[in-house]
PDB file of C-alpha atoms in Angstrom:
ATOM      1  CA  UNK A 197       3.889   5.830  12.618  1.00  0.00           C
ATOM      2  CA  UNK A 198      -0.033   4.986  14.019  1.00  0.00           C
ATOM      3  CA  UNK A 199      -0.728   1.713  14.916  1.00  0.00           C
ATOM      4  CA  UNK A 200      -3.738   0.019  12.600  1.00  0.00           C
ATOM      5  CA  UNK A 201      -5.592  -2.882  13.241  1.00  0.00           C
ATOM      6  CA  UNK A 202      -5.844  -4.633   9.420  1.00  0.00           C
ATOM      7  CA  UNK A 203      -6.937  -7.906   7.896  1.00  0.00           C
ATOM      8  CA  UNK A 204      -3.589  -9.885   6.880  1.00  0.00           C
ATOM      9  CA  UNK A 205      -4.456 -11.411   3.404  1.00  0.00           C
ATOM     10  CA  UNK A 206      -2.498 -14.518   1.992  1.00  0.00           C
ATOM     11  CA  UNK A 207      -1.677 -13.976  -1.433  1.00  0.00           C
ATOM     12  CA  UNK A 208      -1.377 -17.976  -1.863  1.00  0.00           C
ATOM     13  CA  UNK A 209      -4.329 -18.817  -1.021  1.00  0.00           C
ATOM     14  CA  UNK A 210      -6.434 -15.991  -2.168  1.00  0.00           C
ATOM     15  CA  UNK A 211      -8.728 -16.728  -5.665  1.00  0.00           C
ATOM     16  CA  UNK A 212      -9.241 -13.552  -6.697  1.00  0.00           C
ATOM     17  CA  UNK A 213     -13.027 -13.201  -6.140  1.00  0.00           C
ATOM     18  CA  UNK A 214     -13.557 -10.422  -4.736  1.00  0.00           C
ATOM     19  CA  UNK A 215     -15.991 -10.791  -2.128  1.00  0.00           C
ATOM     20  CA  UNK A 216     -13.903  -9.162   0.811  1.00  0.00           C
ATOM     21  CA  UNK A 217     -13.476  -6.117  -1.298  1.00  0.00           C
ATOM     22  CA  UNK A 218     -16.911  -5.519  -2.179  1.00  0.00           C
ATOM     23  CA  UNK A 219     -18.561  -6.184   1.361  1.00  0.00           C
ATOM     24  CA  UNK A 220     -15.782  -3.740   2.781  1.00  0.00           C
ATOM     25  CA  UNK A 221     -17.075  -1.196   0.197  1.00  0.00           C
ATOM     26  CA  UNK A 222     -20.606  -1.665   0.781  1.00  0.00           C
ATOM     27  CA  UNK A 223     -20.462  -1.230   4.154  1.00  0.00           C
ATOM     28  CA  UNK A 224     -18.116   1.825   3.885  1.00  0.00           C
ATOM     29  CA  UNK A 225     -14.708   1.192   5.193  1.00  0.00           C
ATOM     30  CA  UNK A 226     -13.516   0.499   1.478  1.00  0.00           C
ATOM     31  CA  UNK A 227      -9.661  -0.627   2.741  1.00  0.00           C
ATOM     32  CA  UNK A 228      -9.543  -3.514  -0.072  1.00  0.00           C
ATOM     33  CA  UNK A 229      -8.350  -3.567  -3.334  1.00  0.00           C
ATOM     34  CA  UNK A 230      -7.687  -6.588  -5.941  1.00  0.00           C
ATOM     35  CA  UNK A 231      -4.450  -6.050  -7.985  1.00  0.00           C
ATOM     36  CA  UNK A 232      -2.903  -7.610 -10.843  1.00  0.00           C
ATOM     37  CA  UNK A 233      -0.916 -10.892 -10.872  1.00  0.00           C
ATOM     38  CA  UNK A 234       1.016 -11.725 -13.351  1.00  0.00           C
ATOM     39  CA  UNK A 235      -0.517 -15.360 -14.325  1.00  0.00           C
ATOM     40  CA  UNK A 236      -4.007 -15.089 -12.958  1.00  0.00           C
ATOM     41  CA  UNK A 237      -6.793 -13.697 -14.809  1.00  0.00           C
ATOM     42  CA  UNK A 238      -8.817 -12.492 -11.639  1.00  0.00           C
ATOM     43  CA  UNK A 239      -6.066 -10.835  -9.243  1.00  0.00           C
ATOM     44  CA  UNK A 240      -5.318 -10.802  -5.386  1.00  0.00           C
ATOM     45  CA  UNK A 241      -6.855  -8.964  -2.780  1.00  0.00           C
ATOM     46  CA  UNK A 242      -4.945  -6.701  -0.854  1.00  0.00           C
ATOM     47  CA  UNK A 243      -4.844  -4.327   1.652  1.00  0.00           C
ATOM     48  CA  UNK A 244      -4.666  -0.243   0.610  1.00  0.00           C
ATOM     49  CA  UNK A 245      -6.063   2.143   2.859  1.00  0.00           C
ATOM     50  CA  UNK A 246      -5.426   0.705   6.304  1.00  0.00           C
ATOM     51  CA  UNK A 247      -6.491   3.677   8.021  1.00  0.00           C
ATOM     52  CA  UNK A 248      -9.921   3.346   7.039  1.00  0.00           C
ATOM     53  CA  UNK A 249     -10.296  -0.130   8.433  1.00  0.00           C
ATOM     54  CA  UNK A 250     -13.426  -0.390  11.151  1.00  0.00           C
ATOM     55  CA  UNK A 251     -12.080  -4.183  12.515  1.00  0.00           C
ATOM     56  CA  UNK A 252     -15.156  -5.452  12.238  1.00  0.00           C
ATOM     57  CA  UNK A 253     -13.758  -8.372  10.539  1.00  0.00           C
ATOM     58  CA  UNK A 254     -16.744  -8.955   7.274  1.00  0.00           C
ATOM     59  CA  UNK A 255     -14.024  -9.317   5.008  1.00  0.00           C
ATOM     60  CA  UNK A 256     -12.420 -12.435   7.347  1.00  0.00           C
ATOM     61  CA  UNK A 257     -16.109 -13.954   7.310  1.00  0.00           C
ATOM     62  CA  UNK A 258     -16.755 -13.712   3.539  1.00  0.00           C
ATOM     63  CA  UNK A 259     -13.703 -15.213   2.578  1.00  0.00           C
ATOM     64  CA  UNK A 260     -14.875 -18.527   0.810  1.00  0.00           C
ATOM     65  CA  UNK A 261     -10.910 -19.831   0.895  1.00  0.00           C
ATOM     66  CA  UNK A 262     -10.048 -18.467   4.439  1.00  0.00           C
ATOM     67  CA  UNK A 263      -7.354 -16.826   2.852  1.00  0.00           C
ATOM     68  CA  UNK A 264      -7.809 -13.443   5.304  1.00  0.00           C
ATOM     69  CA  UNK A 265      -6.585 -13.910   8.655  1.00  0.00           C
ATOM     70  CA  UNK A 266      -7.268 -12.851  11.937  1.00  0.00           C
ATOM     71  CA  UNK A 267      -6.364  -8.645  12.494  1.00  0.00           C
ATOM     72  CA  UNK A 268      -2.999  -7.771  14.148  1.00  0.00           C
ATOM     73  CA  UNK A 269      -1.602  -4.790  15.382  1.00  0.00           C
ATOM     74  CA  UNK A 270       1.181  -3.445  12.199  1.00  0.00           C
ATOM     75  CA  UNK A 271       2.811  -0.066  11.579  1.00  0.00           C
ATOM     76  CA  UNK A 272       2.250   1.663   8.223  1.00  0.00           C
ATOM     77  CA  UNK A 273       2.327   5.170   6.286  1.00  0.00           C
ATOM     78  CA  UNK A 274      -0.980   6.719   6.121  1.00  0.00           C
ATOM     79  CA  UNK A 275      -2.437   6.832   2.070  1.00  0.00           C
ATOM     80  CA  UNK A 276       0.705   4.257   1.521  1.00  0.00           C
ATOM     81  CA  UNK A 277      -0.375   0.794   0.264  1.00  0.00           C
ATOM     82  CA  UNK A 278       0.286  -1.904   2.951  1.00  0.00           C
ATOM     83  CA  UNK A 279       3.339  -4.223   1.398  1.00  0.00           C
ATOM     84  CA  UNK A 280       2.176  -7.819   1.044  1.00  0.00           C
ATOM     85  CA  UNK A 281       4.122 -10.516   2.640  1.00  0.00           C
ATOM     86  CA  UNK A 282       6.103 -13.470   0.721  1.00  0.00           C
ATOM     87  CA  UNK A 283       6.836 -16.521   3.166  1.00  0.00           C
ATOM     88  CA  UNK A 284       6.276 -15.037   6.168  1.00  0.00           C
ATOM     89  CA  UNK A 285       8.434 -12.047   5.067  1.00  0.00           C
ATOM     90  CA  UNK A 286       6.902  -8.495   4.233  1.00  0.00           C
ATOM     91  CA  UNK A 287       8.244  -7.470   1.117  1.00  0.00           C
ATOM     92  CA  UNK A 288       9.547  -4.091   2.690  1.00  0.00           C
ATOM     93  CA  UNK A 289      11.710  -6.430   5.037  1.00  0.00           C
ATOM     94  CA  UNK A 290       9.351  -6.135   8.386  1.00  0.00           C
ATOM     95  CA  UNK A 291       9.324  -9.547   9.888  1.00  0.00           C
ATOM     96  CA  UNK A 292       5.562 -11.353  10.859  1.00  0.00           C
ATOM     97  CA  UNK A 293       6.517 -11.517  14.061  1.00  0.00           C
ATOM     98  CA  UNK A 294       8.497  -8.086  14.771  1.00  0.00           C
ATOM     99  CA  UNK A 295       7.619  -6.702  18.130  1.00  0.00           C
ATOM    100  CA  UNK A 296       6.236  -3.221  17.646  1.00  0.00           C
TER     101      UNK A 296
END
């Protein structure tokens, strides 16, 4: 599997606006997406086409809730969506801090 440098979003603390996917799309990389939550009328960002990501971090400063973190280094499946993480925990079972 490459190696992709990608925002890491927190589902907790993300509000659904929006503003990290549409500056990644106007500026081209267009990795973001906002899906459905069960509960919340506006969704969660997440990441979905990691390969496309240009690291220059826009998403991380239009974040009004701080809710995308710094990039890290993570494996994933080209034109797979990137699992989101519960507590630490990626939902696929990879740990936050695995050593790749």
């Amino acid at each position: 599997m490459p190696i992709a440098i990608i925002p890491d979003i927190d589902e907790q603390r993300c509000i659904g606006c929006a503003l990290c996917v549409e500056i990644c799309t106007s500026l081209g990389p267009d990795v973001l997406r906002v899906k459905p939550v069960e509960g919340w009328k506006r969704g969660k960002a997440f990441v979905f086409y990691p390969e496309r990501c240009i690291t220059d971090g826009a998403c991380i400063g239009v974040c009004p809730t701080k809710s995308i973190f710094w990039m890290r280094p993570m494996n994933y499946t080209a034109g797979q969506p990137v699992p989101l993480h519960k507590n630490g925990v990626f939902i696929n079972g990879w740990a936050e801090d695995a050593a790749l």
